[in-house]
Amino acid sequence: MNRNRTVSVDSVTGFFPNEPRVRGLTILNPYQGVLQEPVQVKKLPFVIGRDVGVGLRLADEAVSRRHAQIVVLGEEFVIEDLGSKHGTFLNGIPVLSCMLRSGDERQIGGSVFHFDLLRISDKRDEA
């Protein structure tokens, strides 16, 4: 998939169109920083930063205006640092670009939270 293309969750099915395995991406269990509630990604690319109009706005001076983004490459979610001053960390390691896995811990500025990837196969039994 071209990562510069915008992809949104289908409002009826709840799935990313043309992404056969991916139902959604949820940021779960924020336990440090300004994020208080879980956030579900519904549009890609999903930009995180301090700027107005980004997918997740973090009011933290250690966060750049456009700090990082989440994109889909093939069937995988990837986090990419957008040249931020303080960096993006995945499981405590600074990264420029890295695939995301369920349970990964991500830190941007003073905010730390986990990812939970929901796959179509996780929800088929419920239908």
Short mmCIF file of N, CA and C in Angstrom, two decimals:
data_model
loop_
_atom_site.label_atom_id
_atom_site.label_comp_id
_atom_site.label_asym_id
_atom_site.label_seq_id
_atom_site.Cartn_x
_atom_site.Cartn_y
_atom_site.Cartn_z
N MET A 1 0.84 -1.18 0.00
CA MET A 1 0.00 0.00 0.00
C MET A 1 0.88 1.23 0.00
N ASN A 2 0.50 2.22 -0.73
CA ASN A 2 1.20 3.51 -0.74
C ASN A 2 0.92 4.20 0.58
N ARG A 3 1.94 4.46 1.36
CA ARG A 3 1.71 5.00 2.70
C ARG A 3 1.30 6.46 2.69
N ASN A 4 1.31 7.13 1.54
CA ASN A 4 0.85 8.50 1.46
C ASN A 4 -0.65 8.58 1.18
N ARG A 5 -1.29 7.44 0.94
CA ARG A 5 -2.72 7.40 0.69
C ARG A 5 -3.47 7.34 2.01
N THR A 6 -4.57 8.04 2.09
CA THR A 6 -5.39 8.01 3.30
C THR A 6 -6.32 6.81 3.25
N VAL A 7 -6.38 6.06 4.34
CA VAL A 7 -7.25 4.90 4.45
C VAL A 7 -8.06 5.07 5.73
N SER A 8 -9.37 4.88 5.63
CA SER A 8 -10.24 5.02 6.79
C SER A 8 -10.97 3.70 7.05
N VAL A 9 -11.37 3.50 8.30
CA VAL A 9 -12.15 2.34 8.67
C VAL A 9 -13.53 2.48 8.05
N ASP A 10 -14.02 1.40 7.44
CA ASP A 10 -15.37 1.39 6.88
C ASP A 10 -16.38 1.52 8.01
N SER A 11 -17.31 2.46 7.90
CA SER A 11 -18.24 2.73 8.99
C SER A 11 -19.23 1.60 9.21
N VAL A 12 -19.45 0.75 8.23
CA VAL A 12 -20.39 -0.37 8.38
C VAL A 12 -19.69 -1.60 8.93
N THR A 13 -18.58 -2.00 8.30
CA THR A 13 -17.91 -3.24 8.70
C THR A 13 -16.93 -3.08 9.84
N GLY A 14 -16.39 -1.87 10.01
CA GLY A 14 -15.37 -1.65 11.03
C GLY A 14 -13.99 -2.11 10.61
N PHE A 15 -13.81 -2.46 9.32
CA PHE A 15 -12.53 -2.94 8.83
C PHE A 15 -11.87 -1.90 7.95
N PHE A 16 -10.52 -1.96 7.86
CA PHE A 16 -9.80 -1.15 6.89
C PHE A 16 -9.99 -1.80 5.52
N PRO A 17 -10.57 -1.07 4.54
CA PRO A 17 -10.73 -1.67 3.22
C PRO A 17 -9.36 -2.00 2.61
N ASN A 18 -9.31 -3.08 1.86
CA ASN A 18 -8.09 -3.53 1.19
C ASN A 18 -6.99 -3.94 2.16
N GLU A 19 -7.29 -4.09 3.41
CA GLU A 19 -6.33 -4.58 4.40
C GLU A 19 -6.94 -5.85 4.98
N PRO A 20 -6.69 -7.01 4.37
CA PRO A 20 -7.44 -8.22 4.69
C PRO A 20 -7.33 -8.71 6.12
N ARG A 21 -6.25 -8.47 6.81
CA ARG A 21 -6.08 -9.02 8.16
C ARG A 21 -6.35 -8.01 9.26
N VAL A 22 -6.49 -6.75 8.94
CA VAL A 22 -6.49 -5.73 9.98
C VAL A 22 -7.88 -5.20 10.24
N ARG A 23 -8.36 -5.36 11.45
CA ARG A 23 -9.66 -4.79 11.84
C ARG A 23 -9.47 -3.38 12.34
N GLY A 24 -8.49 -3.13 13.14
CA GLY A 24 -8.26 -1.80 13.69
C GLY A 24 -7.03 -1.81 14.54
N LEU A 25 -6.67 -0.66 15.00
CA LEU A 25 -5.52 -0.52 15.89
C LEU A 25 -5.98 0.31 17.07
N THR A 26 -5.80 -0.21 18.26
CA THR A 26 -6.22 0.51 19.44
C THR A 26 -5.02 0.76 20.33
N ILE A 27 -4.87 1.97 20.78
CA ILE A 27 -3.83 2.30 21.75
C ILE A 27 -4.47 2.09 23.11
N LEU A 28 -3.97 1.14 23.86
CA LEU A 28 -4.59 0.77 25.13
C LEU A 28 -3.72 1.13 26.33
N ASN A 29 -4.36 1.22 27.46
CA ASN A 29 -3.69 1.31 28.75
C ASN A 29 -2.62 2.40 28.85
N PRO A 30 -3.01 3.66 28.60
CA PRO A 30 -2.03 4.71 28.85
C PRO A 30 -1.72 4.73 30.35
N TYR A 31 -0.46 4.70 30.69
CA TYR A 31 -0.14 4.68 32.12
C TYR A 31 0.84 5.76 32.53
N GLN A 32 1.22 6.60 31.61
CA GLN A 32 2.10 7.71 31.96
C GLN A 32 1.90 8.81 30.92
N GLY A 33 1.83 10.05 31.38
CA GLY A 33 1.74 11.17 30.45
C GLY A 33 0.36 11.77 30.34
N VAL A 34 0.14 12.51 29.24
CA VAL A 34 -1.08 13.30 29.09
C VAL A 34 -2.26 12.49 28.55
N LEU A 35 -2.04 11.33 27.96
CA LEU A 35 -3.11 10.51 27.41
C LEU A 35 -3.85 9.81 28.55
N GLN A 36 -5.17 10.02 28.62
CA GLN A 36 -5.95 9.46 29.72
C GLN A 36 -6.85 8.30 29.30
N GLU A 37 -7.30 8.28 28.03
CA GLU A 37 -8.25 7.28 27.56
C GLU A 37 -7.67 6.52 26.36
N PRO A 38 -8.08 5.28 26.16
CA PRO A 38 -7.67 4.54 24.97
C PRO A 38 -8.12 5.27 23.70
N VAL A 39 -7.35 5.14 22.64
CA VAL A 39 -7.65 5.80 21.37
C VAL A 39 -7.62 4.75 20.27
N GLN A 40 -8.68 4.71 19.44
CA GLN A 40 -8.70 3.79 18.30
C GLN A 40 -8.34 4.55 17.04
N VAL A 41 -7.41 4.01 16.29
CA VAL A 41 -7.00 4.60 15.02
C VAL A 41 -8.05 4.25 13.99
N LYS A 42 -8.62 5.29 13.35
CA LYS A 42 -9.66 5.06 12.36
C LYS A 42 -9.29 5.60 10.99
N LYS A 43 -8.14 6.25 10.87
CA LYS A 43 -7.71 6.82 9.60
C LYS A 43 -6.20 6.76 9.52
N LEU A 44 -5.70 6.31 8.37
CA LEU A 44 -4.26 6.22 8.18
C LEU A 44 -3.83 7.08 7.00
N PRO A 45 -2.69 7.72 6.98
CA PRO A 45 -1.73 7.70 8.09
C PRO A 45 -2.29 8.41 9.32
N PHE A 46 -1.86 7.96 10.49
CA PHE A 46 -2.31 8.49 11.78
C PHE A 46 -1.15 9.26 12.40
N VAL A 47 -1.23 10.58 12.36
CA VAL A 47 -0.14 11.43 12.85
C VAL A 47 -0.35 11.74 14.33
N ILE A 48 0.74 11.69 15.07
CA ILE A 48 0.74 11.99 16.51
C ILE A 48 1.65 13.19 16.72
N GLY A 49 1.17 14.18 17.47
CA GLY A 49 1.98 15.36 17.74
C GLY A 49 1.21 16.41 18.52
N ARG A 50 1.75 17.62 18.54
CA ARG A 50 1.10 18.75 19.25
C ARG A 50 0.24 19.60 18.34
N ASP A 51 0.39 19.45 17.02
CA ASP A 51 -0.31 20.29 16.06
C ASP A 51 -1.82 20.06 16.09
N VAL A 52 -2.57 21.12 15.79
CA VAL A 52 -4.01 21.01 15.65
C VAL A 52 -4.29 20.17 14.39
N GLY A 53 -5.24 19.27 14.47
CA GLY A 53 -5.63 18.49 13.31
C GLY A 53 -4.90 17.17 13.13
N VAL A 54 -3.98 16.81 14.02
CA VAL A 54 -3.34 15.50 13.92
C VAL A 54 -4.28 14.44 14.49
N GLY A 55 -4.00 13.17 14.21
CA GLY A 55 -4.86 12.09 14.68
C GLY A 55 -4.90 11.97 16.20
N LEU A 56 -3.76 12.16 16.84
CA LEU A 56 -3.67 12.14 18.31
C LEU A 56 -2.84 13.32 18.74
N ARG A 57 -3.48 14.27 19.40
CA ARG A 57 -2.80 15.48 19.86
C ARG A 57 -2.38 15.30 21.31
N LEU A 58 -1.07 15.45 21.56
CA LEU A 58 -0.52 15.34 22.91
C LEU A 58 0.02 16.70 23.33
N ALA A 59 -0.59 17.29 24.36
CA ALA A 59 -0.17 18.59 24.86
C ALA A 59 1.04 18.41 25.77
N ASP A 60 2.19 18.26 25.15
CA ASP A 60 3.44 17.96 25.87
C ASP A 60 4.56 18.65 25.11
N GLU A 61 5.32 19.51 25.78
CA GLU A 61 6.39 20.25 25.10
C GLU A 61 7.51 19.35 24.58
N ALA A 62 7.60 18.12 25.07
CA ALA A 62 8.61 17.18 24.56
C ALA A 62 8.13 16.49 23.28
N VAL A 63 6.92 16.80 22.83
CA VAL A 63 6.35 16.22 21.62
C VAL A 63 6.42 17.27 20.51
N SER A 64 6.95 16.90 19.36
CA SER A 64 7.01 17.80 18.22
C SER A 64 5.61 18.02 17.64
N ARG A 65 5.47 19.07 16.84
CA ARG A 65 4.16 19.37 16.24
C ARG A 65 3.64 18.18 15.43
N ARG A 66 4.49 17.59 14.63
CA ARG A 66 4.19 16.36 13.88
C ARG A 66 5.31 15.38 14.23
N HIS A 67 5.12 14.66 15.30
CA HIS A 67 6.17 13.87 15.93
C HIS A 67 6.40 12.52 15.23
N ALA A 68 5.32 11.77 15.04
CA ALA A 68 5.42 10.43 14.46
C ALA A 68 4.12 10.11 13.75
N GLN A 69 4.15 9.06 12.94
CA GLN A 69 2.92 8.62 12.29
C GLN A 69 2.87 7.11 12.24
N ILE A 70 1.63 6.60 12.18
CA ILE A 70 1.38 5.18 12.00
C ILE A 70 0.85 5.01 10.59
N VAL A 71 1.45 4.09 9.85
CA VAL A 71 1.04 3.79 8.48
C VAL A 71 0.88 2.28 8.35
N VAL A 72 0.30 1.84 7.24
CA VAL A 72 0.23 0.42 6.93
C VAL A 72 1.10 0.17 5.72
N LEU A 73 2.00 -0.78 5.84
CA LEU A 73 2.83 -1.24 4.72
C LEU A 73 2.51 -2.71 4.52
N GLY A 74 1.89 -3.04 3.40
CA GLY A 74 1.43 -4.41 3.20
C GLY A 74 0.34 -4.72 4.21
N GLU A 75 0.59 -5.70 5.06
CA GLU A 75 -0.37 -6.06 6.10
C GLU A 75 0.13 -5.70 7.50
N GLU A 76 1.12 -4.86 7.57
CA GLU A 76 1.73 -4.53 8.85
C GLU A 76 1.57 -3.06 9.20
N PHE A 77 1.31 -2.78 10.48
CA PHE A 77 1.34 -1.41 10.98
C PHE A 77 2.79 -1.04 11.26
N VAL A 78 3.16 0.17 10.89
CA VAL A 78 4.52 0.67 11.09
C VAL A 78 4.43 2.04 11.75
N ILE A 79 5.30 2.29 12.73
CA ILE A 79 5.42 3.63 13.30
C ILE A 79 6.68 4.25 12.72
N GLU A 80 6.57 5.51 12.32
CA GLU A 80 7.69 6.25 11.75
C GLU A 80 7.87 7.56 12.50
N ASP A 81 9.08 7.83 12.93
CA ASP A 81 9.40 9.12 13.52
C ASP A 81 9.47 10.14 12.37
N LEU A 82 8.92 11.32 12.58
CA LEU A 82 8.88 12.33 11.53
C LEU A 82 9.94 13.41 11.73
N GLY A 83 11.11 13.00 12.25
CA GLY A 83 12.19 13.95 12.47
C GLY A 83 12.03 14.73 13.77
N SER A 84 11.41 14.11 14.75
CA SER A 84 11.16 14.78 16.03
C SER A 84 12.46 15.08 16.77
N LYS A 85 12.41 16.08 17.62
CA LYS A 85 13.60 16.49 18.38
C LYS A 85 13.96 15.48 19.47
N HIS A 86 12.95 14.94 20.15
CA HIS A 86 13.20 14.06 21.30
C HIS A 86 13.07 12.58 20.98
N GLY A 87 12.68 12.23 19.76
CA GLY A 87 12.65 10.84 19.34
C GLY A 87 11.37 10.10 19.67
N THR A 88 11.25 8.93 19.06
CA THR A 88 10.14 8.01 19.27
C THR A 88 10.76 6.70 19.76
N PHE A 89 10.17 6.13 20.80
CA PHE A 89 10.72 4.92 21.41
C PHE A 89 9.72 3.78 21.33
N LEU A 90 10.21 2.62 20.98
CA LEU A 90 9.40 1.41 20.95
C LEU A 90 10.07 0.40 21.87
N ASN A 91 9.34 0.02 22.93
CA ASN A 91 9.88 -0.90 23.93
C ASN A 91 11.20 -0.39 24.50
N GLY A 92 11.30 0.94 24.69
CA GLY A 92 12.48 1.56 25.29
C GLY A 92 13.63 1.84 24.35
N ILE A 93 13.49 1.49 23.08
CA ILE A 93 14.56 1.66 22.10
C ILE A 93 14.17 2.76 21.11
N PRO A 94 15.07 3.74 20.88
CA PRO A 94 14.75 4.78 19.90
C PRO A 94 14.64 4.18 18.49
N VAL A 95 13.58 4.57 17.77
CA VAL A 95 13.36 4.04 16.42
C VAL A 95 13.05 5.18 15.45
N LEU A 96 13.45 4.99 14.20
CA LEU A 96 13.04 5.89 13.12
C LEU A 96 11.83 5.31 12.41
N SER A 97 11.81 3.99 12.25
CA SER A 97 10.70 3.29 11.62
C SER A 97 10.73 1.85 12.11
N CYS A 98 9.56 1.33 12.50
CA CYS A 98 9.54 -0.02 13.06
C CYS A 98 8.13 -0.60 12.98
N MET A 99 8.02 -1.91 12.66
CA MET A 99 6.72 -2.58 12.68
C MET A 99 6.20 -2.64 14.11
N LEU A 100 4.88 -2.55 14.24
CA LEU A 100 4.23 -2.62 15.55
C LEU A 100 3.62 -3.99 15.75
N ARG A 101 3.73 -4.49 16.95
CA ARG A 101 3.14 -5.76 17.33
C ARG A 101 2.24 -5.53 18.54
N SER A 102 1.25 -6.38 18.69
CA SER A 102 0.35 -6.29 19.82
C SER A 102 1.16 -6.35 21.11
N GLY A 103 0.89 -5.45 22.03
CA GLY A 103 1.59 -5.39 23.30
C GLY A 103 2.81 -4.48 23.31
N ASP A 104 3.21 -3.96 22.14
CA ASP A 104 4.36 -3.05 22.10
C ASP A 104 4.11 -1.81 22.94
N GLU A 105 5.16 -1.37 23.63
CA GLU A 105 5.11 -0.15 24.43
C GLU A 105 5.74 0.97 23.62
N ARG A 106 5.02 2.06 23.47
CA ARG A 106 5.54 3.18 22.71
C ARG A 106 5.59 4.41 23.60
N GLN A 107 6.70 5.18 23.46
CA GLN A 107 6.84 6.43 24.20
C GLN A 107 7.08 7.56 23.22
N ILE A 108 6.27 8.60 23.38
CA ILE A 108 6.43 9.84 22.64
C ILE A 108 6.35 10.95 23.67
N GLY A 109 7.43 11.70 23.81
CA GLY A 109 7.49 12.71 24.86
C GLY A 109 7.37 12.02 26.20
N GLY A 110 6.50 12.56 27.08
CA GLY A 110 6.30 11.96 28.39
C GLY A 110 5.18 10.94 28.43
N SER A 111 4.60 10.61 27.28
CA SER A 111 3.48 9.67 27.24
C SER A 111 3.95 8.27 26.85
N VAL A 112 3.51 7.29 27.63
CA VAL A 112 3.83 5.90 27.39
C VAL A 112 2.53 5.13 27.34
N PHE A 113 2.36 4.28 26.31
CA PHE A 113 1.15 3.48 26.19
C PHE A 113 1.44 2.24 25.37
N HIS A 114 0.49 1.29 25.41
CA HIS A 114 0.62 0.01 24.70
C HIS A 114 -0.29 -0.02 23.48
N PHE A 115 0.08 -0.85 22.51
CA PHE A 115 -0.75 -1.11 21.34
C PHE A 115 -1.47 -2.43 21.50
N ASP A 116 -2.69 -2.49 20.96
CA ASP A 116 -3.41 -3.75 20.84
C ASP A 116 -3.92 -3.82 19.42
N LEU A 117 -3.44 -4.79 18.64
CA LEU A 117 -3.87 -4.96 17.26
C LEU A 117 -5.02 -5.95 17.21
N LEU A 118 -6.13 -5.54 16.68
CA LEU A 118 -7.29 -6.41 16.54
C LEU A 118 -7.32 -6.93 15.12
N ARG A 119 -7.24 -8.23 14.94
CA ARG A 119 -7.25 -8.86 13.62
C ARG A 119 -8.66 -9.36 13.31
N ILE A 120 -8.98 -9.45 12.03
CA ILE A 120 -10.28 -9.96 11.60
C ILE A 120 -10.54 -11.32 12.23
N SER A 121 -9.55 -12.17 12.28
CA SER A 121 -9.71 -13.51 12.83
C SER A 121 -10.12 -13.46 14.29
N ASP A 122 -9.79 -12.37 15.00
CA ASP A 122 -10.19 -12.23 16.40
C ASP A 122 -11.69 -12.01 16.54
N LYS A 123 -12.34 -11.48 15.49
CA LYS A 123 -13.74 -11.11 15.57
C LYS A 123 -14.67 -12.01 14.78
N ARG A 124 -14.18 -12.90 13.95
CA ARG A 124 -15.04 -13.74 13.11
C ARG A 124 -15.96 -14.62 13.92
N ASP A 125 -15.50 -15.13 15.04
CA ASP A 125 -16.32 -16.02 15.86
C ASP A 125 -17.49 -15.30 16.49
N GLU A 126 -17.39 -13.96 16.63
CA GLU A 126 -18.45 -13.19 17.25
C GLU A 126 -19.59 -12.89 16.28
N ALA A 127 -19.32 -12.96 14.96
CA ALA A 127 -20.33 -12.59 13.95
C ALA A 127 -21.42 -13.62 13.83
#
